[in-house]
PDB file of C-alpha atoms in Angstrom:
ATOM      1  CA  MET X1329      25.214  -4.687  14.700  1.00 69.00           C
ATOM      2  CA  MET X1330      25.617  -1.541  16.841  1.00 76.00           C
ATOM      3  CA  ASP X1331      23.052  -0.546  19.608  1.00 88.00           C
ATOM      4  CA  ILE X1332      22.210   2.750  21.072  1.00 90.00           C
ATOM      5  CA  SER X1333      24.633   1.957  23.808  1.00 91.00           C
ATOM      6  CA  ASP X1334      27.255   1.864  21.262  1.00 92.00           C
ATOM      7  CA  LEU X1335      26.389   5.491  19.880  1.00 93.00           C
ATOM      8  CA  GLN X1336      26.304   6.879  23.869  1.00 93.00           C
ATOM      9  CA  VAL X1337      30.017   5.512  24.117  1.00 94.00           C
ATOM     10  CA  PHE X1338      30.808   7.072  20.827  1.00 93.00           C
ATOM     11  CA  LYS X1339      29.579  10.690  21.547  1.00 92.00           C
ATOM     12  CA  ALA X1340      31.156  10.470  25.133  1.00 93.00           C
ATOM     13  CA  VAL X1341      34.658   9.707  23.419  1.00 93.00           C
ATOM     14  CA  VAL X1342      33.512  13.002  21.009  1.00 93.00           C
ATOM     15  CA  ASP X1343      32.246  15.433  23.570  1.00 90.00           C
ATOM     16  CA  THR X1344      35.380  14.759  25.971  1.00 91.00           C
ATOM     17  CA  GLY X1345      37.876  14.595  23.280  1.00 89.00           C
ATOM     18  CA  GLY X1346      39.665  10.520  24.206  1.00 90.00           C
ATOM     19  CA  ILE X1347      38.817   7.494  25.403  1.00 92.00           C
ATOM     20  CA  SER X1348      40.390   8.235  28.807  1.00 91.00           C
ATOM     21  CA  LYS X1349      37.834  11.196  29.523  1.00 92.00           C
ATOM     22  CA  ALA X1350      34.823   9.205  27.882  1.00 92.00           C
ATOM     23  CA  ALA X1351      35.527   6.355  30.160  1.00 92.00           C
ATOM     24  CA  GLU X1352      35.593   8.447  33.227  1.00 92.00           C
ATOM     25  CA  GLN X1353      32.047   9.907  32.372  1.00 91.00           C
ATOM     26  CA  LEU X1354      31.030   6.881  31.960  1.00 92.00           C
ATOM     27  CA  HIS X1355      32.115   4.641  34.920  1.00 91.00           C
ATOM     28  CA  ARG X1356      33.416   2.497  32.241  1.00 93.00           C
ATOM     29  CA  VAL X1357      37.191   0.800  32.078  1.00 94.00           C
ATOM     30  CA  PRO X1358      39.318   2.613  29.284  1.00 92.00           C
ATOM     31  CA  SER X1359      39.724  -0.984  27.610  1.00 94.00           C
ATOM     32  CA  ASN X1360      35.837  -1.358  27.517  1.00 94.00           C
ATOM     33  CA  VAL X1361      35.469   1.824  25.762  1.00 93.00           C
ATOM     34  CA  THR X1362      37.797   1.120  22.953  1.00 93.00           C
ATOM     35  CA  ALA X1363      35.788  -2.185  22.519  1.00 93.00           C
ATOM     36  CA  ARG X1364      32.845  -0.501  21.639  1.00 93.00           C
ATOM     37  CA  ILE X1365      34.712   1.604  19.358  1.00 93.00           C
ATOM     38  CA  GLN X1366      36.149  -0.837  17.325  1.00 93.00           C
ATOM     39  CA  LYS X1367      33.071  -2.795  17.300  1.00 92.00           C
ATOM     40  CA  LEU X1368      31.297  -0.005  15.502  1.00 93.00           C
ATOM     41  CA  GLU X1369      34.123   0.476  13.355  1.00 93.00           C
ATOM     42  CA  GLN X1370      33.883  -3.145  12.450  1.00 93.00           C
ATOM     43  CA  ALA X1371      29.861  -2.750  11.913  1.00 92.00           C
ATOM     44  CA  LEU X1372      30.447  -0.092   9.662  1.00 92.00           C
ATOM     45  CA  GLN X1373      33.599  -0.939   7.788  1.00 93.00           C
ATOM     46  CA  GLN X1374      35.194   2.470   8.467  1.00 93.00           C
ATOM     47  CA  PRO X1375      37.462   4.642  10.903  1.00 94.00           C
ATOM     48  CA  LEU X1376      35.510   6.925  13.471  1.00 94.00           C
ATOM     49  CA  PHE X1377      38.606   8.431  14.687  1.00 93.00           C
ATOM     50  CA  LEU X1378      42.167   8.731  13.208  1.00 91.00           C
ATOM     51  CA  ARG X1379      44.682   8.536  16.030  1.00 84.00           C
ATOM     52  CA  GLU X1380      47.686  10.607  15.821  1.00 80.00           C
ATOM     53  CA  LYS X1381      50.172  11.176  18.689  1.00 74.00           C
ATOM     54  CA  ASN X1382      47.978   9.862  21.933  1.00 73.00           C
ATOM     55  CA  ARG X1383      44.950  11.584  20.436  1.00 80.00           C
ATOM     56  CA  LEU X1384      42.048  11.140  18.430  1.00 87.00           C
ATOM     57  CA  LYS X1385      40.394  12.865  15.642  1.00 91.00           C
ATOM     58  CA  ILE X1386      37.282  12.913  14.395  1.00 93.00           C
ATOM     59  CA  THR X1387      37.321  11.425  10.530  1.00 94.00           C
ATOM     60  CA  PRO X1388      34.233  12.335   7.776  1.00 94.00           C
ATOM     61  CA  ALA X1389      32.700   9.311   8.600  1.00 94.00           C
ATOM     62  CA  GLY X1390      32.402   9.692  11.876  1.00 92.00           C
ATOM     63  CA  THR X1391      31.014  13.577  11.689  1.00 93.00           C
ATOM     64  CA  ARG X1392      28.503  12.178   9.640  1.00 93.00           C
ATOM     65  CA  LEU X1393      27.664   8.930  12.120  1.00 94.00           C
ATOM     66  CA  LEU X1394      27.504  11.485  15.097  1.00 92.00           C
ATOM     67  CA  GLU X1395      24.879  13.295  13.393  1.00 91.00           C
ATOM     68  CA  HIS X1396      22.545   9.935  13.883  1.00 92.00           C
ATOM     69  CA  ALA X1397      24.028   9.361  17.094  1.00 91.00           C
ATOM     70  CA  GLU X1398      22.588  12.639  18.840  1.00 90.00           C
ATOM     71  CA  ARG X1399      19.155  12.235  16.714  1.00 89.00           C
ATOM     72  CA  LEU X1400      19.066   8.501  18.171  1.00 91.00           C
ATOM     73  CA  ILE X1401      19.933   9.189  21.361  1.00 89.00           C
ATOM     74  CA  ARG X1402      17.334  12.179  21.546  1.00 84.00           C
ATOM     75  CA  LEU X1403      14.627   9.904  20.218  1.00 84.00           C
ATOM     76  CA  ARG X1404      15.268   7.255  22.516  1.00 85.00           C
ATOM     77  CA  GLN X1405      14.927   9.870  25.654  1.00 78.00           C
ATOM     78  CA  GLN X1406      11.604  11.191  24.020  1.00 71.00           C
ATOM     79  CA  ALA X1407      10.363   8.041  23.781  1.00 79.00           C
ATOM     80  CA  ILE X1408      11.081   7.169  27.773  1.00 80.00           C
ATOM     81  CA  ASP X1409      10.004  10.417  28.920  1.00 71.00           C
ATOM     82  CA  ASP X1410       6.889   9.904  26.733  1.00 71.00           C
ATOM     83  CA  LEU X1411       6.199   6.347  28.168  1.00 73.00           C
ATOM     84  CA  THR X1412       7.359   7.354  32.136  1.00 78.00           C
ATOM     85  CA  ASN X1413       5.479  10.552  31.998  1.00 77.00           C
ATOM     86  CA  PRO X1414       2.635  10.238  34.563  1.00 83.00           C
ATOM     87  CA  GLU X1415       1.399  13.344  32.933  1.00 88.00           C
ATOM     88  CA  PRO X1416      -0.890  12.705  29.699  1.00 91.00           C
ATOM     89  CA  GLY X1417       0.965  13.604  26.128  1.00 86.00           C
ATOM     90  CA  GLY X1418       2.146  12.783  23.171  1.00 84.00           C
ATOM     91  CA  VAL X1419      -0.100  11.535  20.424  1.00 88.00           C
ATOM     92  CA  LEU X1420      -3.259   9.268  21.237  1.00 93.00           C
ATOM     93  CA  ARG X1421      -4.775   7.344  17.993  1.00 93.00           C
ATOM     94  CA  ILE X1422      -8.470   6.261  18.227  1.00 97.00           C
ATOM     95  CA  GLY X1423     -11.139   4.465  16.640  1.00 97.00           C
ATOM     96  CA  SER X1424     -14.510   4.891  16.566  1.00 97.00           C
ATOM     97  CA  MET X1425     -17.854   3.788  14.888  1.00 95.00           C
ATOM     98  CA  GLU X1426     -19.226   6.499  12.090  1.00 93.00           C
ATOM     99  CA  SER X1427     -22.538   6.977  14.190  1.00 93.00           C
ATOM    100  CA  THR X1428     -20.459   7.500  17.088  1.00 94.00           C
ATOM    101  CA  SER X1429     -18.269   9.873  15.754  1.00 94.00           C
ATOM    102  CA  ALA X1430     -20.831  11.482  15.135  1.00 93.00           C
ATOM    103  CA  ALA X1431     -23.069  11.667  17.850  1.00 93.00           C
ATOM    104  CA  HIS X1432     -20.888  11.161  21.190  1.00 94.00           C
ATOM    105  CA  LEU X1433     -17.351  12.400  20.210  1.00 95.00           C
ATOM    106  CA  PRO X1434     -17.547  15.996  19.957  1.00 95.00           C
ATOM    107  CA  ALA X1435     -18.794  16.589  23.817  1.00 94.00           C
ATOM    108  CA  ILE X1436     -16.023  13.913  24.961  1.00 96.00           C
ATOM    109  CA  LEU X1437     -13.251  15.171  22.406  1.00 96.00           C
ATOM    110  CA  SER X1438     -14.027  18.949  23.553  1.00 96.00           C
ATOM    111  CA  ALA X1439     -13.700  18.170  27.566  1.00 96.00           C
ATOM    112  CA  TYR X1440     -10.759  16.049  26.611  1.00 97.00           C
ATOM    113  CA  HIS X1441      -8.797  18.762  24.904  1.00 95.00           C
ATOM    114  CA  ARG X1442      -9.813  21.482  27.288  1.00 96.00           C
ATOM    115  CA  ASP X1443      -8.161  19.190  30.152  1.00 96.00           C
ATOM    116  CA  PHE X1444      -5.367  17.421  28.129  1.00 96.00           C
ATOM    117  CA  ALA X1445      -4.507  20.178  25.185  1.00 95.00           C
ATOM    118  CA  GLN X1446      -0.635  18.893  25.276  1.00 92.00           C
ATOM    119  CA  VAL X1447      -2.207  15.637  23.963  1.00 93.00           C
ATOM    120  CA  ASP X1448      -2.601  14.885  19.960  1.00 92.00           C
ATOM    121  CA  ILE X1449      -5.106  13.391  18.961  1.00 95.00           C
ATOM    122  CA  GLU X1450      -5.557  11.129  15.572  1.00 94.00           C
ATOM    123  CA  LEU X1451      -9.164  10.031  14.554  1.00 96.00           C
ATOM    124  CA  ARG X1452     -10.157   7.178  12.877  1.00 95.00           C
ATOM    125  CA  THR X1453     -13.452   5.832  12.078  1.00 95.00           C
ATOM    126  CA  GLY X1454     -14.683   2.526  10.831  1.00 94.00           C
ATOM    127  CA  ALA X1455     -16.654  -0.842  11.540  1.00 93.00           C
ATOM    128  CA  SER X1456     -15.853  -2.269  15.372  1.00 95.00           C
ATOM    129  CA  GLY X1457     -14.351  -5.312  13.926  1.00 94.00           C
ATOM    130  CA  THR X1458     -11.681  -3.359  11.764  1.00 94.00           C
ATOM    131  CA  LEU X1459     -11.125  -1.425  15.204  1.00 96.00           C
ATOM    132  CA  VAL X1460     -10.973  -3.755  17.539  1.00 96.00           C
ATOM    133  CA  ASP X1461      -8.242  -5.885  14.986  1.00 95.00           C
ATOM    134  CA  ALA X1462      -6.372  -2.530  14.822  1.00 94.00           C
ATOM    135  CA  VAL X1463      -6.265  -1.544  18.654  1.00 94.00           C
ATOM    136  CA  LEU X1464      -4.784  -5.447  18.700  1.00 93.00           C
ATOM    137  CA  ASP X1465      -2.036  -4.796  16.276  1.00 88.00           C
ATOM    138  CA  GLY X1466      -1.208  -1.920  17.870  1.00 87.00           C
ATOM    139  CA  GLU X1467      -2.186   0.580  14.597  1.00 89.00           C
ATOM    140  CA  LEU X1468      -4.936   2.355  17.454  1.00 93.00           C
ATOM    141  CA  ASP X1469      -4.222   3.067  21.140  1.00 93.00           C
ATOM    142  CA  ILE X1470      -7.840   2.898  21.742  1.00 97.00           C
ATOM    143  CA  ALA X1471     -11.109   2.270  19.935  1.00 98.00           C
ATOM    144  CA  LEU X1472     -15.044   2.868  21.072  1.00 97.00           C
ATOM    145  CA  ALA X1473     -16.738   0.207  19.372  1.00 96.00           C
ATOM    146  CA  ALA X1474     -20.130  -2.254  19.886  1.00 95.00           C
ATOM    147  CA  ASP X1475     -19.880  -5.815  20.514  1.00 93.00           C
ATOM    148  CA  PRO X1476     -16.312  -6.592  20.170  1.00 92.00           C
ATOM    149  CA  VAL X1477     -15.020 -10.048  20.279  1.00 89.00           C
ATOM    150  CA  LEU X1478     -13.676 -10.993  23.813  1.00 89.00           C
ATOM    151  CA  ASP X1479     -10.016 -11.577  23.757  1.00 94.00           C
ATOM    152  CA  GLU X1480      -7.777 -11.607  27.274  1.00 94.00           C
ATOM    153  CA  ARG X1481      -5.367  -8.992  25.087  1.00 93.00           C
ATOM    154  CA  LEU X1482      -8.455  -6.614  25.643  1.00 96.00           C
ATOM    155  CA  ALA X1483      -9.558  -3.712  28.597  1.00 96.00           C
ATOM    156  CA  LEU X1484     -13.089  -2.974  27.993  1.00 96.00           C
ATOM    157  CA  TYR X1485     -15.215  -0.103  29.301  1.00 96.00           C
ATOM    158  CA  PRO X1486     -18.633   0.166  28.990  1.00 95.00           C
ATOM    159  CA  CYS X1487     -19.773   4.054  27.979  1.00 94.00           C
ATOM    160  CA  PHE X1488     -23.167   4.265  27.663  1.00 90.00           C
ATOM    161  CA  GLU X1489     -25.856   2.537  25.580  1.00 93.00           C
ATOM    162  CA  GLU X1490     -27.410   3.049  22.215  1.00 95.00           C
ATOM    163  CA  GLU X1491     -30.956   2.243  21.159  1.00 96.00           C
ATOM    164  CA  LEU X1492     -30.996   0.841  17.902  1.00 97.00           C
ATOM    165  CA  LEU X1493     -34.225   1.169  15.806  1.00 97.00           C
ATOM    166  CA  VAL X1494     -34.994  -0.670  12.449  1.00 97.00           C
ATOM    167  CA  VAL X1495     -35.380   2.951   9.792  1.00 97.00           C
ATOM    168  CA  LYS X1496     -37.972   2.055   7.387  1.00 97.00           C
ATOM    169  CA  PRO X1497     -39.064   4.474   4.147  1.00 96.00           C
ATOM    170  CA  ALA X1498     -42.260   5.965   4.730  1.00 94.00           C
ATOM    171  CA  ALA X1499     -44.213   3.612   2.768  1.00 94.00           C
ATOM    172  CA  LEU X1500     -43.624   0.887   4.750  1.00 95.00           C
ATOM    173  CA  SER X1501     -44.863   2.575   8.258  1.00 93.00           C
ATOM    174  CA  HIS X1502     -47.953   0.170   8.424  1.00 93.00           C
ATOM    175  CA  THR X1503     -45.460  -3.054   8.594  1.00 93.00           C
ATOM    176  CA  ARG X1504     -44.682  -4.195  12.164  1.00 94.00           C
ATOM    177  CA  GLY X1505     -41.933  -6.994  12.546  1.00 95.00           C
ATOM    178  CA  VAL X1506     -39.842  -8.768   9.882  1.00 96.00           C
ATOM    179  CA  ALA X1507     -42.678 -11.660   8.402  1.00 94.00           C
ATOM    180  CA  ALA X1508     -44.841  -8.025   7.180  1.00 95.00           C
ATOM    181  CA  LEU X1509     -41.719  -6.584   4.936  1.00 95.00           C
ATOM    182  CA  PRO X1510     -41.822  -6.797   1.422  1.00 93.00           C
ATOM    183  CA  SER X1511     -39.987  -9.175  -1.146  1.00 94.00           C
ATOM    184  CA  PRO X1512     -37.025  -8.376  -2.662  1.00 95.00           C
ATOM    185  CA  LEU X1513     -35.605  -6.943   0.581  1.00 96.00           C
ATOM    186  CA  SER X1514     -32.529  -4.720   0.920  1.00 97.00           C
ATOM    187  CA  ILE X1515     -31.092  -3.479   3.415  1.00 97.00           C
ATOM    188  CA  VAL X1516     -28.410  -0.820   4.025  1.00 97.00           C
ATOM    189  CA  THR X1517     -26.205  -0.664   6.279  1.00 95.00           C
ATOM    190  CA  PHE X1518     -21.940  -0.137   6.677  1.00 92.00           C
ATOM    191  CA  ASN X1519     -19.020  -2.512   5.571  1.00 89.00           C
ATOM    192  CA  PRO X1520     -18.426  -5.845   6.815  1.00 89.00           C
ATOM    193  CA  GLY X1521     -17.572  -5.898  10.454  1.00 89.00           C
ATOM    194  CA  CYS X1522     -20.330  -3.287  11.547  1.00 92.00           C
ATOM    195  CA  SER X1523     -21.932  -4.577  14.314  1.00 94.00           C
ATOM    196  CA  TYR X1524     -24.981  -3.095  13.542  1.00 95.00           C
ATOM    197  CA  ARG X1525     -25.053  -5.105  10.270  1.00 95.00           C
ATOM    198  CA  ASN X1526     -24.774  -8.285  12.156  1.00 95.00           C
ATOM    199  CA  ARG X1527     -27.640  -6.921  14.370  1.00 96.00           C
ATOM    200  CA  ILE X1528     -30.100  -6.242  11.056  1.00 97.00           C
ATOM    201  CA  GLN X1529     -29.202  -9.445  10.156  1.00 95.00           C
ATOM    202  CA  GLN X1530     -29.965 -11.111  13.621  1.00 96.00           C
ATOM    203  CA  TRP X1531     -33.136  -9.279  13.530  1.00 97.00           C
ATOM    204  CA  LEU X1532     -33.728 -10.879   9.888  1.00 97.00           C
ATOM    205  CA  ASP X1533     -33.001 -13.617  11.087  1.00 95.00           C
ATOM    206  CA  SER X1534     -35.435 -14.152  14.026  1.00 94.00           C
ATOM    207  CA  GLY X1535     -38.207 -14.185  10.669  1.00 94.00           C
ATOM    208  CA  ASN X1536     -36.259 -16.564   8.552  1.00 94.00           C
ATOM    209  CA  ARG X1537     -35.677 -13.985   6.190  1.00 95.00           C
ATOM    210  CA  ARG X1538     -32.022 -13.019   4.004  1.00 94.00           C
ATOM    211  CA  PRO X1539     -31.726  -9.702   2.175  1.00 95.00           C
ATOM    212  CA  ASP X1540     -31.849 -10.387  -1.830  1.00 95.00           C
ATOM    213  CA  ARG X1541     -29.489  -7.130  -1.734  1.00 96.00           C
ATOM    214  CA  THR X1542     -26.869  -5.333   0.124  1.00 96.00           C
ATOM    215  CA  VAL X1543     -26.043  -1.714  -0.012  1.00 96.00           C
ATOM    216  CA  GLU X1544     -23.220  -0.901   1.647  1.00 95.00           C
ATOM    217  CA  ILE X1545     -22.991   3.035   2.648  1.00 92.00           C
ATOM    218  CA  PRO X1546     -19.735   4.626   4.221  1.00 86.00           C
ATOM    219  CA  SER X1547     -21.984   7.401   6.308  1.00 90.00           C
ATOM    220  CA  HIS X1548     -24.898   7.349   8.421  1.00 91.00           C
ATOM    221  CA  HIS X1549     -26.219  10.546   6.665  1.00 91.00           C
ATOM    222  CA  THR X1550     -26.161   8.931   3.116  1.00 94.00           C
ATOM    223  CA  MET X1551     -27.640   6.080   4.466  1.00 95.00           C
ATOM    224  CA  LEU X1552     -30.909   7.505   5.164  1.00 95.00           C
ATOM    225  CA  ALA X1553     -31.027   9.273   2.269  1.00 95.00           C
ATOM    226  CA  CYS X1554     -30.968   6.011   0.318  1.00 95.00           C
ATOM    227  CA  VAL X1555     -33.485   4.552   3.006  1.00 96.00           C
ATOM    228  CA  LEU X1556     -35.590   8.106   2.582  1.00 95.00           C
ATOM    229  CA  ALA X1557     -35.237   6.997  -1.558  1.00 95.00           C
ATOM    230  CA  GLY X1558     -36.844   3.499  -0.543  1.00 95.00           C
ATOM    231  CA  MET X1559     -33.539   1.781  -1.277  1.00 96.00           C
ATOM    232  CA  GLY X1560     -33.913  -0.607   1.537  1.00 97.00           C
ATOM    233  CA  ILE X1561     -34.145  -0.529   4.937  1.00 97.00           C
ATOM    234  CA  ALA X1562     -30.923   0.382   8.035  1.00 97.00           C
ATOM    235  CA  MET X1563     -30.819   0.107  11.658  1.00 97.00           C
ATOM    236  CA  LEU X1564     -29.284   2.848  13.234  1.00 96.00           C
ATOM    237  CA  PRO X1565     -28.837   4.079  16.933  1.00 96.00           C
ATOM    238  CA  ARG X1566     -31.806   6.546  17.880  1.00 95.00           C
ATOM    239  CA  SER X1567     -28.774   9.359  18.862  1.00 94.00           C
ATOM    240  CA  VAL X1568     -27.892   9.409  15.153  1.00 95.00           C
ATOM    241  CA  LEU X1569     -31.592  10.205  14.209  1.00 94.00           C
ATOM    242  CA  ALA X1570     -31.792  12.848  16.757  1.00 93.00           C
ATOM    243  CA  LEU X1571     -29.120  14.767  14.400  1.00 93.00           C
ATOM    244  CA  HIS X1572     -30.970  14.549  10.821  1.00 92.00           C
ATOM    245  CA  PRO X1573     -34.650  16.032  11.835  1.00 91.00           C
ATOM    246  CA  GLN X1574     -34.739  15.997   8.148  1.00 90.00           C
ATOM    247  CA  PHE X1575     -35.373  12.534   7.685  1.00 92.00           C
ATOM    248  CA  ASP X1576     -38.239  12.763  10.302  1.00 90.00           C
ATOM    249  CA  GLU X1577     -40.864  11.254   7.021  1.00 91.00           C
ATOM    250  CA  LEU X1578     -38.678   8.005   7.783  1.00 95.00           C
ATOM    251  CA  ALA X1579     -40.454   4.840   9.761  1.00 96.00           C
ATOM    252  CA  THR X1580     -39.012   3.443  12.484  1.00 96.00           C
ATOM    253  CA  GLU X1581     -39.543   0.315  14.422  1.00 96.00           C
ATOM    254  CA  THR X1582     -37.945  -1.579  17.564  1.00 96.00           C
ATOM    255  CA  PRO X1583     -36.104  -4.608  17.011  1.00 96.00           C
ATOM    256  CA  GLY X1584     -36.680  -6.155  20.255  1.00 93.00           C
ATOM    257  CA  ARG X1585     -34.493  -5.462  23.610  1.00 92.00           C
ATOM    258  CA  LYS X1586     -32.018  -8.247  23.043  1.00 93.00           C
ATOM    259  CA  ILE X1587     -31.115  -6.702  19.640  1.00 96.00           C
ATOM    260  CA  GLY X1588     -32.152  -3.108  20.307  1.00 96.00           C
ATOM    261  CA  LEU X1589     -29.861  -2.196  22.916  1.00 96.00           C
ATOM    262  CA  ALA X1590     -26.111  -2.102  22.138  1.00 95.00           C
ATOM    263  CA  THR X1591     -23.480  -1.209  24.641  1.00 95.00           C
ATOM    264  CA  THR X1592     -20.536   1.054  23.261  1.00 96.00           C
ATOM    265  CA  GLN X1593     -16.887  -0.106  24.965  1.00 97.00           C
ATOM    266  CA  LEU X1594     -13.948   1.684  25.301  1.00 97.00           C
ATOM    267  CA  VAL X1595     -11.310  -1.075  23.662  1.00 97.00           C
ATOM    268  CA  TRP X1596      -7.814  -0.659  24.625  1.00 96.00           C
ATOM    269  CA  ARG X1597      -5.178  -3.344  25.597  1.00 93.00           C
ATOM    270  CA  LYS X1598      -4.812  -4.536  28.780  1.00 92.00           C
ATOM    271  CA  ASP X1599      -0.336  -4.024  28.216  1.00 87.00           C
ATOM    272  CA  SER X1600      -0.521  -0.718  27.487  1.00 84.00           C
ATOM    273  CA  THR X1601      -0.299   2.081  30.043  1.00 79.00           C
ATOM    274  CA  LEU X1602      -0.479   5.186  28.493  1.00 85.00           C
ATOM    275  CA  PRO X1603      -1.404   8.372  30.840  1.00 90.00           C
ATOM    276  CA  SER X1604      -3.285   9.265  27.864  1.00 92.00           C
ATOM    277  CA  ILE X1605      -5.709   6.427  27.448  1.00 94.00           C
ATOM    278  CA  ARG X1606      -6.109   6.772  31.624  1.00 93.00           C
ATOM    279  CA  ALA X1607      -7.290  10.330  31.224  1.00 95.00           C
ATOM    280  CA  PHE X1608      -9.854  10.012  28.109  1.00 97.00           C
ATOM    281  CA  ARG X1609     -11.303   7.124  29.819  1.00 96.00           C
ATOM    282  CA  ASP X1610     -11.786   9.519  33.196  1.00 95.00           C
ATOM    283  CA  THR X1611     -12.992  12.013  30.710  1.00 96.00           C
ATOM    284  CA  ILE X1612     -15.840   9.669  29.451  1.00 96.00           C
ATOM    285  CA  GLU X1613     -17.181   8.755  33.155  1.00 93.00           C
ATOM    286  CA  ARG X1614     -16.759  12.667  34.148  1.00 93.00           C
ATOM    287  CA  LEU X1615     -19.483  13.478  31.436  1.00 91.00           C
ATOM    288  CA  ARG X1616     -21.483  10.541  32.603  1.00 77.00           C
ATOM    289  CA  PRO X1617     -25.066  12.225  34.524  1.00 61.00           C
ATOM    290  CA  ALA X1618     -24.538  11.915  37.910  1.00 47.00           C
ATOM    291  CA  SER X1619     -27.960   9.730  38.482  1.00 38.00           C
ATOM    292  CA  ALA X1620     -26.291   6.997  35.449  1.00 45.00           C
ATOM    293  CA  ASN X1621     -25.296   3.680  35.811  1.00 42.00           C
ATOM    294  CA  PRO X1622     -22.125   2.411  34.430  1.00 42.00           C
ATOM    295  CA  GLY X1623     -22.577   1.828  30.601  1.00 40.00           C
ATOM    296  CA  LEU X1624     -25.774   4.638  30.215  1.00 38.00           C
ATOM    297  CA  ALA X1625     -25.293   6.732  27.645  1.00 38.00           C
ATOM    298  CA  ILE X1626     -23.745  10.585  27.443  1.00 35.00           C
ATOM    299  CA  ARG X1627     -26.433  12.938  26.386  1.00 31.00           C
TER     300      ARG X1627
END
């Protein structure tokens, strides 16, 4: 096995041209430097230096190793700088619900990029459950999700509240409540793991109804088009409906406060201390209206 310290010793020997000078530079005894070089040679099963008349000459294998060593030492320092620098930088991997990405993220990302242009953003959209799992697994740094699982490893910050509406074809504008819905009943929704999908099912459960068919759609725009075509009912935030005035013929219904109000949370691992995460949270806080309480919508 070789570790980064072995490579640093190897590079020092190459740079200084000898064991004694490398030992002096590294504040080690010469025997320790010699042992490190021998350890590397044993691990690679080939000599890294030719010893001629008390002088060291790097071998072809040593030259090749030097290229890798310099790259790995440089990457190690970049990682240290990235993780210890108090200023936001590097890559910030963000996950967001598709509806949140459309209704709220443009203003947030615009302000964040203006203030922290040195941070590179990677954005992934998906269902809340999938996004939170990705944060826990280290695939995402943060996520904007509704109804996230309660996990002691996660930190939660309430961003804004969404008013959810049951969206129906115009032909069902006269219906109110679960009991008045026709049979057979279809719902148009996102993939499993979507918090809004769970909520429309809770609403139906309140009236002892189960959908006869579930149509899974990847985007809210397509979902609204399907509802307009009479394929079923859906549940979406009012903020998303405001983005699509062409669907003003659709009928809407409030499912009640318990189901109809959903807080979108910013989620990240408690053991993640990236400055870019704190900066993102602070950006959301700055965009909140001065009169708003924590958790109210960014408009």
